[in-house]
Coordinates of C-alpha atoms in Angstrom, one line a residue:
Chain A
M16 CA 0.0 0.0 0.0
K17 CA 1.6 3.3 -1.1
G18 CA 0.3 6.9 -0.9
N19 CA 0.9 10.4 0.2
V20 CA 0.5 11.7 3.8
I21 CA -1.9 14.4 5.1
K22 CA -0.5 15.2 8.5
Y23 CA -2.5 16.7 11.4
D24 CA 0.2 17.5 14.0
R25 CA -2.1 17.2 17.1
D26 CA -3.7 14.8 19.5
N27 CA -7.3 14.0 20.2
I28 CA -8.8 14.5 16.7
D29 CA -12.4 13.7 17.6
T30 CA -15.3 12.5 15.6
D31 CA -17.1 15.8 15.9
V32 CA -14.4 17.4 13.6
I33 CA -14.0 14.3 11.4
I34 CA -17.7 14.5 10.6
P35 CA -19.8 17.2 12.4
G36 CA -23.0 16.2 14.2
Q37 CA -25.3 18.0 11.7
Y38 CA -24.4 15.3 9.1
L39 CA -25.3 12.3 11.3
K40 CA -28.7 12.1 9.6
V41 CA -26.8 11.5 6.2
H42 CA -26.3 7.9 5.3
D43 CA -25.2 8.4 1.7
Y44 CA -21.5 7.5 1.8
A45 CA -20.4 9.8 -1.1
E46 CA -22.2 12.8 0.4
L47 CA -20.5 12.1 3.8
A48 CA -17.1 12.1 2.1
T49 CA -17.7 15.7 0.9
H50 CA -17.9 16.8 4.6
A51 CA -14.9 14.8 5.9
M52 CA -12.7 16.7 8.3
E53 CA -14.9 19.8 7.9
G54 CA -14.6 20.7 11.5
L55 CA -10.8 21.0 11.4
D56 CA -9.7 21.4 7.8
P57 CA -12.3 22.8 5.4
D58 CA -9.8 22.2 2.5
F59 CA -9.6 18.5 3.1
H60 CA -12.2 17.5 0.5
S61 CA -10.5 19.4 -2.3
K62 CA -6.9 18.2 -1.5
V63 CA -7.4 14.5 -0.6
K64 CA -6.6 12.0 -3.3
E65 CA -7.5 8.3 -3.7
G66 CA -4.9 6.3 -1.7
D67 CA -3.8 9.0 0.7
F68 CA -3.0 8.4 4.3
I69 CA -3.8 10.6 7.4
L70 CA -1.1 10.9 10.1
S71 CA -1.9 12.2 13.5
G72 CA -1.1 12.0 17.2
K73 CA -2.7 10.3 20.2
N74 CA -6.3 9.2 20.7
F75 CA -7.4 9.6 17.1
G76 CA -11.2 9.3 16.6
C77 CA -12.2 10.0 20.2
G78 CA -15.8 11.0 20.9
S79 CA -18.9 9.4 19.5
S80 CA -19.5 6.0 18.1
R81 CA -20.6 7.4 14.7
E82 CA -19.5 5.0 12.0
H83 CA -19.9 8.0 9.7
A84 CA -16.3 8.9 10.7
P85 CA -14.4 6.0 9.1
I86 CA -16.9 6.0 6.3
A87 CA -16.4 9.7 5.4
L88 CA -12.6 9.2 5.5
S89 CA -12.7 5.9 3.5
H90 CA -15.0 7.3 0.9
S91 CA -12.7 10.3 0.5
G92 CA -10.0 7.9 -0.6
I93 CA -8.1 7.5 2.7
K94 CA -6.8 3.9 2.9
A95 CA -5.1 4.1 6.3
V96 CA -4.9 6.4 9.3
L97 CA -1.5 6.3 11.1
A98 CA -1.7 7.6 14.7
L99 CA 0.2 7.3 18.0
S100 CA -3.0 5.8 19.4
F101 CA -6.7 5.4 18.6
A102 CA -10.0 5.7 20.5
R103 CA -11.6 2.3 20.8
I104 CA -14.9 2.7 18.8
F105 CA -13.2 4.4 15.8
Y106 CA -10.6 1.7 15.8
R107 CA -13.1 -1.2 15.8
N108 CA -15.5 0.5 13.4
A109 CA -12.6 1.0 10.9
V110 CA -11.7 -2.7 11.2
D111 CA -15.0 -4.5 11.6
G112 CA -16.6 -2.5 8.7
A113 CA -13.4 -2.9 6.6
F114 CA -13.3 0.9 5.9
L115 CA -9.6 1.6 6.4
L116 CA -6.6 0.4 8.3
P117 CA -5.8 2.0 11.7
I118 CA -2.1 1.8 12.0
E119 CA -0.5 2.4 15.4
I120 CA 2.9 4.0 15.0
E121 CA 5.8 5.0 17.3
Q122 CA 7.2 8.4 17.9
D123 CA 10.0 8.0 15.3
A124 CA 7.4 7.6 12.5
Y125 CA 5.3 10.5 13.8
D126 CA 8.3 12.8 13.9
G127 CA 9.9 11.5 10.7
I128 CA 7.0 11.7 8.3
S129 CA 5.9 15.1 7.0
E130 CA 2.9 16.4 5.2
G131 CA 3.1 15.3 1.5
D132 CA 5.7 12.5 2.1
E133 CA 5.1 9.4 0.0
I134 CA 5.1 6.3 2.2
S135 CA 4.4 2.6 1.8
I136 CA 2.9 0.3 4.5
D137 CA 3.6 -3.4 4.6
V138 CA 1.4 -5.1 7.3
S139 CA 3.0 -8.5 6.7
T140 CA 6.4 -7.1 7.9
N141 CA 5.0 -4.3 10.1
E142 CA 7.1 -1.8 8.2
I143 CA 6.5 1.7 7.1
K144 CA 8.9 3.0 4.4
N145 CA 9.2 6.8 3.8
I146 CA 10.0 6.9 0.1
T147 CA 10.5 10.6 0.1
K148 CA 13.0 10.6 2.9
N149 CA 14.4 7.1 2.5
Q150 CA 13.6 6.1 6.1
T151 CA 12.0 3.0 7.6
Y152 CA 9.9 2.7 10.8
K153 CA 8.1 -0.1 12.6
M154 CA 4.4 -0.1 13.1
K155 CA 2.8 -1.8 16.1
P156 CA 1.6 -5.2 15.0
F157 CA -2.2 -5.8 14.9
S158 CA -3.5 -8.0 17.8
E159 CA -4.4 -11.5 16.7
I160 CA -8.2 -10.9 16.4
I161 CA -7.7 -7.6 14.6
G162 CA -5.3 -9.2 12.1
K163 CA -7.7 -12.0 11.4
I164 CA -10.7 -9.6 10.9
I165 CA -8.6 -7.4 8.6
A166 CA -7.4 -10.5 6.6
A167 CA -11.0 -11.8 6.2
G168 CA -12.1 -8.4 4.9
G169 CA -14.3 -7.3 7.9
L170 CA -16.3 -8.8 10.7
F171 CA -19.0 -10.4 8.6
K172 CA -16.5 -12.3 6.5
Y173 CA -14.6 -13.5 9.6
K174 CA -15.6 -17.0 10.8
P175 CA -14.6 -17.4 14.5
D176 CA -15.6 -21.1 14.5
Q177 CA -12.9 -21.9 12.0
D178 CA -10.1 -20.7 14.2
Chain B
M141 CA -12.9 -12.1 39.0
N142 CA -14.3 -8.6 39.1
I143 CA -17.9 -7.8 38.1
V144 CA -17.0 -7.1 34.4
E145 CA -14.9 -10.3 34.1
K146 CA -17.8 -12.3 35.6
I147 CA -20.4 -10.8 33.2
L148 CA -18.2 -11.4 30.1
A149 CA -17.3 -14.9 31.3
R150 CA -20.9 -15.8 31.6
G151 CA -21.6 -14.2 28.1
A152 CA -18.8 -16.2 26.6
G153 CA -19.8 -19.4 28.2
K154 CA -16.5 -19.8 30.1
S155 CA -15.7 -20.4 33.7
S156 CA -13.3 -17.5 33.8
V157 CA -11.8 -14.8 31.7
S158 CA -8.8 -12.4 32.3
P159 CA -7.9 -9.0 30.9
D160 CA -6.7 -9.2 27.2
D161 CA -8.6 -12.4 26.5
V162 CA -10.6 -12.1 23.3
V163 CA -14.1 -13.5 23.7
F164 CA -17.3 -13.7 21.6
A165 CA -20.0 -12.8 24.2
K166 CA -23.7 -13.5 23.9
V167 CA -25.6 -10.2 24.1
D168 CA -28.6 -9.8 26.4
K169 CA -30.0 -6.5 25.0
V170 CA -29.2 -4.3 22.0
M171 CA -30.3 -0.8 21.3
M172 CA -30.2 1.5 18.3
H173 CA -31.6 5.0 17.5
D174 CA -32.5 7.3 14.7
V175 CA -28.8 7.8 13.7
S176 CA -27.4 4.3 14.3
G177 CA -30.6 2.6 13.1
P178 CA -30.5 4.0 9.6
G179 CA -26.7 3.2 9.6
V180 CA -27.5 -0.4 10.5
I181 CA -30.2 -0.5 7.7
K182 CA -27.5 0.7 5.3
V183 CA -25.2 -2.2 6.5
F184 CA -28.1 -4.7 5.9
D185 CA -28.5 -3.4 2.4
K186 CA -24.8 -3.9 1.7
L187 CA -25.0 -7.5 3.2
K188 CA -27.9 -8.3 1.0
K189 CA -25.9 -7.3 -2.1
Q190 CA -23.1 -9.6 -0.9
G191 CA -25.5 -12.5 -0.6
I192 CA -25.6 -12.6 3.2
S193 CA -29.1 -13.3 4.6
V194 CA -30.7 -10.6 6.6
D195 CA -34.2 -12.1 6.6
K196 CA -34.4 -12.7 10.3
L197 CA -33.0 -11.2 13.5
W198 CA -31.5 -13.4 16.1
D199 CA -34.1 -12.4 18.7
P200 CA -36.3 -9.3 18.1
T201 CA -37.5 -9.4 21.8
K202 CA -34.0 -8.4 22.9
V203 CA -33.8 -5.4 20.6
W204 CA -35.1 -2.0 21.4
V205 CA -35.2 1.2 19.5
A206 CA -35.2 4.9 20.5
E207 CA -35.9 8.1 18.6
D208 CA -33.7 10.8 20.0
H209 CA -31.1 12.6 17.9
F210 CA -33.1 14.5 15.3
V211 CA -36.6 14.4 16.9
P212 CA -39.2 15.8 16.6
S213 CA -38.0 15.5 13.0
A214 CA -35.7 18.5 12.4
E215 CA -36.2 18.6 8.6
K216 CA -37.1 16.2 5.8
V217 CA -33.9 14.0 5.9
S218 CA -34.4 13.2 9.5
A219 CA -38.2 12.7 8.9
E220 CA -37.3 10.1 6.3
N221 CA -34.9 8.4 8.7
I222 CA -37.7 8.1 11.2
V223 CA -40.0 6.5 8.6
K224 CA -37.1 4.1 7.6
L225 CA -36.6 3.1 11.3
S226 CA -40.4 2.5 11.8
N227 CA -40.5 0.3 8.7
F228 CA -37.5 -1.6 9.9
T229 CA -39.0 -2.3 13.4
K230 CA -42.3 -3.3 11.8
N231 CA -40.7 -5.7 9.3
Y232 CA -38.5 -7.4 11.8
G233 CA -41.1 -7.6 14.6
I234 CA -39.3 -5.3 17.0
E235 CA -42.0 -4.3 19.5
K236 CA -40.0 -2.1 21.8
H237 CA -39.8 1.1 19.7
F238 CA -40.2 4.3 21.7
K239 CA -41.7 6.7 19.2
Y240 CA -42.0 10.4 19.8
G241 CA -45.6 11.6 19.9
M242 CA -46.8 8.2 21.2
G243 CA -46.3 8.3 24.9
Q244 CA -43.0 7.5 26.5
Y245 CA -40.0 8.3 24.4
G246 CA -36.7 10.0 25.1
I247 CA -32.9 9.8 24.8
C248 CA -31.9 6.2 24.4
H249 CA -29.7 6.0 27.5
T250 CA -32.4 7.6 29.6
I251 CA -35.0 5.2 28.3
S252 CA -32.6 2.3 29.2
H253 CA -33.0 3.1 32.9
E254 CA -36.4 4.9 33.0
E255 CA -38.0 1.8 31.3
A256 CA -35.8 -0.8 33.1
M257 CA -34.7 -2.1 29.7
V258 CA -31.3 -3.3 31.1
M259 CA -30.7 -5.5 34.1
P260 CA -27.7 -6.0 36.4
G261 CA -25.4 -8.6 34.9
D262 CA -26.5 -8.0 31.3
V263 CA -24.2 -7.8 28.4
Y264 CA -25.8 -4.7 26.8
V265 CA -24.6 -3.0 23.6
G266 CA -25.9 0.1 21.9
G267 CA -25.3 2.0 18.7
D268 CA -24.2 5.1 20.6
S269 CA -21.0 5.9 22.5
H270 CA -22.8 6.9 25.7
T271 CA -24.2 3.4 26.1
N272 CA -21.7 3.3 29.0
T273 CA -24.3 5.2 31.0
T274 CA -26.3 2.1 31.8
G275 CA -23.4 0.4 33.6
A276 CA -24.6 2.3 36.6
L277 CA -27.3 -0.5 36.9
G278 CA -24.5 -3.1 37.1
A279 CA -24.5 -4.2 33.5
F280 CA -21.6 -4.5 31.1
A281 CA -22.8 -1.6 28.8
C282 CA -20.7 -0.7 25.8
G283 CA -21.1 1.5 22.7
L284 CA -20.6 0.1 19.2
G285 CA -20.8 1.2 15.6
H286 CA -23.3 0.3 12.9
T287 CA -21.5 -2.7 11.5
D288 CA -21.1 -4.2 15.0
I289 CA -24.8 -3.6 15.9
A290 CA -25.8 -5.2 12.6
Y291 CA -23.7 -8.2 13.5
V292 CA -25.3 -8.4 16.9
L293 CA -28.8 -8.2 15.4
L294 CA -28.1 -11.1 13.1
N295 CA -25.8 -13.3 15.3
G296 CA -26.7 -12.4 19.0
Q297 CA -23.0 -12.1 19.9
I298 CA -20.0 -9.9 19.4
W299 CA -16.3 -10.0 20.1
F300 CA -14.7 -8.1 23.0
K301 CA -11.2 -7.9 24.4
V302 CA -11.7 -8.3 28.1
P303 CA -10.7 -4.9 29.5
E304 CA -8.5 -4.1 32.5
T305 CA -10.4 -2.4 35.3
F306 CA -9.5 1.0 36.8
Y307 CA -11.2 1.3 40.2
F308 CA -12.3 4.8 41.3
K309 CA -13.0 4.9 45.1
L310 CA -15.0 7.8 46.5
N311 CA -14.5 8.1 50.3
G312 CA -17.5 9.8 51.9
K313 CA -20.4 11.8 50.5
L314 CA -20.1 14.7 48.1
P315 CA -20.8 18.0 49.9
D316 CA -23.9 20.1 49.3
H317 CA -23.9 21.8 45.9
V318 CA -21.4 19.3 44.5
M319 CA -22.9 16.7 42.1
A320 CA -21.7 13.5 40.4
K321 CA -21.0 15.7 37.3
D322 CA -18.4 17.6 39.2
L323 CA -16.7 14.4 40.3
I324 CA -16.6 12.9 36.8
L325 CA -15.2 16.1 35.4
K326 CA -12.6 16.1 38.1
I327 CA -11.6 12.5 37.2
I328 CA -11.4 13.2 33.5
G329 CA -9.3 16.3 34.2
E330 CA -6.9 14.1 36.1
I331 CA -6.7 11.1 33.8
G332 CA -7.4 12.8 30.4
T333 CA -9.6 12.0 27.5
D334 CA -7.6 8.8 26.8
G335 CA -6.9 8.1 30.5
G336 CA -9.4 5.2 30.6
A337 CA -8.9 4.1 26.9
Y338 CA -10.1 0.5 26.3
Q339 CA -10.6 0.0 30.0
T340 CA -13.4 -0.4 32.4
M341 CA -13.9 2.4 34.9
Q342 CA -15.6 1.0 38.0
F343 CA -16.8 3.2 40.8
G344 CA -17.1 2.2 44.4
G345 CA -16.5 3.3 48.0
T346 CA -18.7 4.8 50.7
G347 CA -19.4 7.9 48.6
I348 CA -20.8 5.8 45.8
D349 CA -22.9 3.7 48.2
E350 CA -24.5 6.9 49.4
M351 CA -25.1 8.2 45.9
S352 CA -28.4 7.9 44.1
V353 CA -28.8 5.6 41.1
E354 CA -29.2 8.7 38.9
S355 CA -25.9 10.2 40.1
R356 CA -24.2 7.0 39.3
L357 CA -25.7 7.1 35.8
T358 CA -24.0 10.5 35.4
L359 CA -20.6 9.1 36.4
C360 CA -20.8 6.1 34.1
N361 CA -22.2 8.3 31.2
M362 CA -19.0 10.3 31.0
T363 CA -16.6 7.4 31.2
T364 CA -16.9 7.6 27.5
E365 CA -15.1 11.0 27.6
A366 CA -12.2 9.3 29.2
G367 CA -12.1 6.7 26.4
A368 CA -13.4 3.8 28.5
K369 CA -15.0 0.7 27.0
N370 CA -17.5 0.8 29.8
G371 CA -18.3 2.3 33.2
I372 CA -19.8 0.2 36.0
V373 CA -21.0 0.3 39.6
E374 CA -21.8 -2.9 41.5
P375 CA -25.6 -3.1 41.9
D376 CA -27.1 -2.8 45.4
Q377 CA -30.5 -2.4 47.0
K378 CA -30.9 1.1 45.5
V379 CA -30.6 -0.4 42.0
V380 CA -33.1 -3.1 43.0
D381 CA -35.6 -0.5 44.3
Y382 CA -35.1 1.8 41.3
L383 CA -35.7 -1.0 38.8
T384 CA -38.6 -2.6 40.8
Q385 CA -40.4 0.8 40.8
R386 CA -40.1 0.6 37.0
G387 CA -41.7 -2.8 36.7
A388 CA -38.6 -5.1 36.8
T389 CA -38.6 -8.5 38.5
N390 CA -36.1 -11.3 39.1
I391 CA -33.2 -8.9 39.5
N392 CA -29.8 -10.6 39.9
L393 CA -27.4 -8.8 42.2
I394 CA -24.1 -9.8 40.6
K395 CA -20.9 -8.6 42.3
G396 CA -17.2 -9.1 41.9
D397 CA -15.3 -11.6 44.1
A398 CA -13.7 -10.4 47.3
D399 CA -10.2 -11.0 45.7
A400 CA -11.1 -9.3 42.4
E401 CA -8.2 -7.6 40.7
Y402 CA -8.0 -4.0 39.5
S403 CA -5.1 -2.7 37.4
K404 CA -5.2 0.7 39.1
V405 CA -7.0 2.3 42.0
F406 CA -7.7 6.0 42.3
E407 CA -9.0 7.5 45.5
F408 CA -11.0 10.7 46.0
E409 CA -12.2 12.3 49.3
G410 CA -15.8 13.3 48.9
S411 CA -15.4 16.3 51.3
E412 CA -12.6 17.8 49.0
M413 CA -14.8 17.9 45.8
E414 CA -15.9 21.2 44.5
P415 CA -18.2 22.5 41.7
T416 CA -16.1 22.0 38.5
V417 CA -16.3 22.9 34.8
A418 CA -14.6 21.7 31.7
K419 CA -13.5 24.7 29.5
P420 CA -13.5 24.7 25.7
F421 CA -12.4 22.6 23.8
S422 CA -12.0 19.3 25.8
P423 CA -13.7 17.5 28.7
E424 CA -10.3 17.2 30.3
N425 CA -9.7 20.9 30.3
T426 CA -11.1 21.3 33.8
C427 CA -11.0 23.8 36.7
V428 CA -13.0 24.5 39.8
V429 CA -15.8 26.9 39.1
R430 CA -14.4 29.6 41.4
E431 CA -11.3 29.7 39.2
A432 CA -13.2 29.7 35.9
P433 CA -12.6 32.6 33.5
S434 CA -15.0 35.5 33.8
V435 CA -16.7 35.2 30.4
E436 CA -20.0 36.7 29.4
L437 CA -22.2 33.7 28.7
D438 CA -24.9 33.7 25.9
K439 CA -26.7 30.6 26.9
S440 CA -27.4 27.9 29.5
Y441 CA -28.4 24.5 28.2
I442 CA -29.9 21.9 30.6
G443 CA -30.4 18.8 28.6
S444 CA -29.0 15.4 27.3
C445 CA -28.6 11.9 28.8
T446 CA -25.9 13.3 31.0
G447 CA -27.7 16.3 32.5
A448 CA -31.5 16.1 32.2
K449 CA -32.6 13.2 34.4
Y450 CA -35.2 14.0 37.0
E451 CA -32.6 14.6 39.7
D452 CA -30.8 17.1 37.4
L453 CA -34.0 19.0 36.7
E454 CA -34.7 19.1 40.4
A455 CA -31.3 20.6 41.1
A456 CA -31.7 23.2 38.4
A457 CA -35.2 24.1 39.8
K458 CA -33.8 24.5 43.3
I459 CA -31.6 27.3 42.0
L460 CA -34.2 28.8 39.6
K461 CA -37.1 28.9 42.0
G462 CA -38.1 32.6 42.5
R463 CA -35.3 33.8 40.2
K464 CA -35.1 35.0 36.6
V465 CA -32.6 33.9 34.0
K466 CA -30.3 36.6 32.6
I467 CA -29.3 34.6 29.4
R468 CA -31.1 32.3 27.0
T469 CA -31.8 29.1 29.0
E470 CA -33.3 25.9 27.7
V471 CA -34.4 22.9 29.7
L472 CA -35.1 19.7 27.8
P473 CA -36.1 16.8 30.0
A474 CA -34.4 13.6 28.8
A475 CA -37.6 11.5 28.6
I476 CA -41.4 12.0 28.7
S477 CA -41.6 10.2 32.0
I478 CA -39.2 12.8 33.5
Y479 CA -41.1 15.6 31.8
Q480 CA -44.3 14.3 33.3
R481 CA -42.9 14.1 36.9
A482 CA -41.4 17.6 36.4
M483 CA -44.9 18.8 35.5
E484 CA -46.6 17.0 38.4
N485 CA -44.1 18.3 41.0
G486 CA -44.2 21.9 39.8
L487 CA -40.7 22.0 38.2
L488 CA -42.0 23.2 34.8
K489 CA -43.7 26.1 36.4
I490 CA -40.5 27.1 38.2
F491 CA -38.6 27.0 34.9
L492 CA -41.3 28.9 33.0
D493 CA -41.6 31.5 35.7
A494 CA -37.8 32.0 35.5
G495 CA -38.0 32.7 31.8
V496 CA -36.7 29.3 30.6
T497 CA -37.8 27.7 27.4
V498 CA -38.8 24.1 28.1
G499 CA -38.3 21.8 25.1
P500 CA -39.2 18.2 24.3
P501 CA -36.8 15.3 25.0
T502 CA -34.1 15.2 22.2
C503 CA -30.3 14.9 21.9
G504 CA -30.9 18.2 20.1
A505 CA -28.1 20.8 20.5
C506 CA -25.9 18.5 22.7
C507 CA -24.6 17.0 19.4
G508 CA -25.1 20.1 17.3
A509 CA -28.1 18.5 15.6
H510 CA -30.9 21.0 16.0
M511 CA -33.1 22.9 18.6
G512 CA -30.8 25.4 20.1
V513 CA -27.4 25.0 18.3
L514 CA -24.8 27.7 18.8
A515 CA -23.8 30.5 16.5
K516 CA -20.2 31.7 15.8
D517 CA -18.6 33.1 19.0
E518 CA -21.6 32.2 21.2
I519 CA -20.6 30.9 24.6
C520 CA -22.7 28.3 26.3
I521 CA -22.7 26.6 29.7
S522 CA -24.1 23.1 29.4
T523 CA -25.0 20.0 31.4
T524 CA -24.0 17.9 28.4
N525 CA -20.9 15.7 27.9
R526 CA -18.6 17.0 25.2
N527 CA -17.2 20.4 24.2
F528 CA -15.0 19.6 21.2
P529 CA -14.9 22.4 18.5
G530 CA -18.3 22.6 16.8
R531 CA -19.9 20.0 19.1
M532 CA -22.9 22.2 19.8
G533 CA -23.0 24.2 16.6
H534 CA -20.6 26.6 14.9
V535 CA -17.0 25.5 15.0
E536 CA -16.1 28.8 16.7
S537 CA -18.7 28.6 19.4
Q538 CA -17.6 27.6 22.9
T539 CA -19.1 25.2 25.5
Y540 CA -18.3 24.9 29.2
L541 CA -19.5 21.6 30.7
A542 CA -21.0 21.8 34.1
S543 CA -23.5 20.3 36.6
P544 CA -27.2 21.3 36.5
L545 CA -26.6 23.4 39.7
V546 CA -23.8 25.3 38.1
A547 CA -25.6 25.7 34.7
A548 CA -28.7 27.1 36.6
A549 CA -26.7 29.4 38.8
S550 CA -24.8 30.7 35.7
A551 CA -28.2 31.2 33.9
V552 CA -29.2 33.6 36.7
T553 CA -25.9 35.7 36.7
G554 CA -24.8 35.4 33.0
K555 CA -21.4 34.4 34.2
I556 CA -19.9 31.0 35.3
T557 CA -21.1 30.8 38.8
D558 CA -20.6 28.5 41.8
P559 CA -24.0 27.8 43.2
R560 CA -22.6 28.5 46.7
D561 CA -21.9 32.1 45.7
L562 CA -25.3 32.9 44.4
Q563 CA -26.9 35.8 46.3

């Protein structure tokens, strides 16, 4: 997986800014995408490209359980969010609904990767390569259950009985 | 095992579980509302296209539905969502659908306790992050997204990583004028908005024993703002009485073992607690009211699952009785049953005499949906649960989170006011 990074250099990006509450009544995924990140970055929709990644700090996706948040990002073209840590409901919504990959990173990747850098992510080796800067970082591996749900393509395709 | 481990072990059909175990637990009750419900319907549509059967729910008697976020319908999109939700519950045979304009209805978490929908020991999941609220009844109560709720509706179970438990011990009663809201804001201020992430926050100690069920609901409600998977209080006779008054029978008083383990213990002295607010733009940005900035408020909002239970309205009425509000003030009881008691006991008259606008039960402006949202630069004091940028309206509006006593005292003065300082 390869793409460019949109970096939000802050902690606690909450679901109220990822997709403001007034759009909770909207269930059209394409329309939700047009309002992604509106509470923080009104230019997001015009700058985001298919295959981009978001990079941010601690506790990404805190706040409400709205699945609109990973949906709006995923339908904007975001394939993965890299963050120092994630809030729990955003994390499991992203995985169980197979919307995007939540990648937990360490401080070196957070400091090393800048806005616009091209990076590649290999979840089989837990490696993130910064192609622009020729650096390599480790991502935190997925837990066993998360790895299996991601490999299956979401919770509905995962068969716990076959473990 | 502690109480959460016991509940999850029973749900998973195991003799014991430990933190970090991954289990598939059977669910006893599941809830969705007019935002998560249409989201679930959308997931069902996707599954149909993938050839997965959505013809029957696992058990429609264990499902209940609330209308709360955009009701009474704010505009035509939300009106259509309500119709979609009604068609869904009719088609799948879900009888417990609390519809506005048809007797009891209200905010989902308020209905969970007002209608005794959840029992101690239950594994209860809801399509809303504040599902944590109902842990105050002694249930494992946890919020999930649309895909997970759809999975539960079809399969009756869901995966959980067994959480570690942080134990918050309150020694002694809270003083007069200090409410459970002040305590939970104080806790979030200390541990931060990710201080309880992925964990259980359990409350106990003599101060919690003394506390009403409704105050415990306030504590568990805002464990969400510390990132917790769930909040819980071990059920006692107060919970039994509360649920019995609401028609429940066969209540199981589940408790943790004497040698239950907690990964961290935090202690608070009740007598040291003070009225507290969370300043913009985070619930962790707290200070005691007497040290709050001297800002000119535009509005006081007394509503939501966090701050419009009967006890919350009673507290606000105690302050507003015989006084007039100086700024726009709204009171929105969180359920019709609460509205009715507020009417019968004279609270509505106190509010109206004070100049307050009394609205219907709705999540309304708490989540910036409708009915009293904030304009650019407006500053609000609110009994709700979040104050992130844009939470209650314009991204450049500001919200201070407070107890109903503080919100009412501030409505009278137009400044953030400690109820003990009110003339």
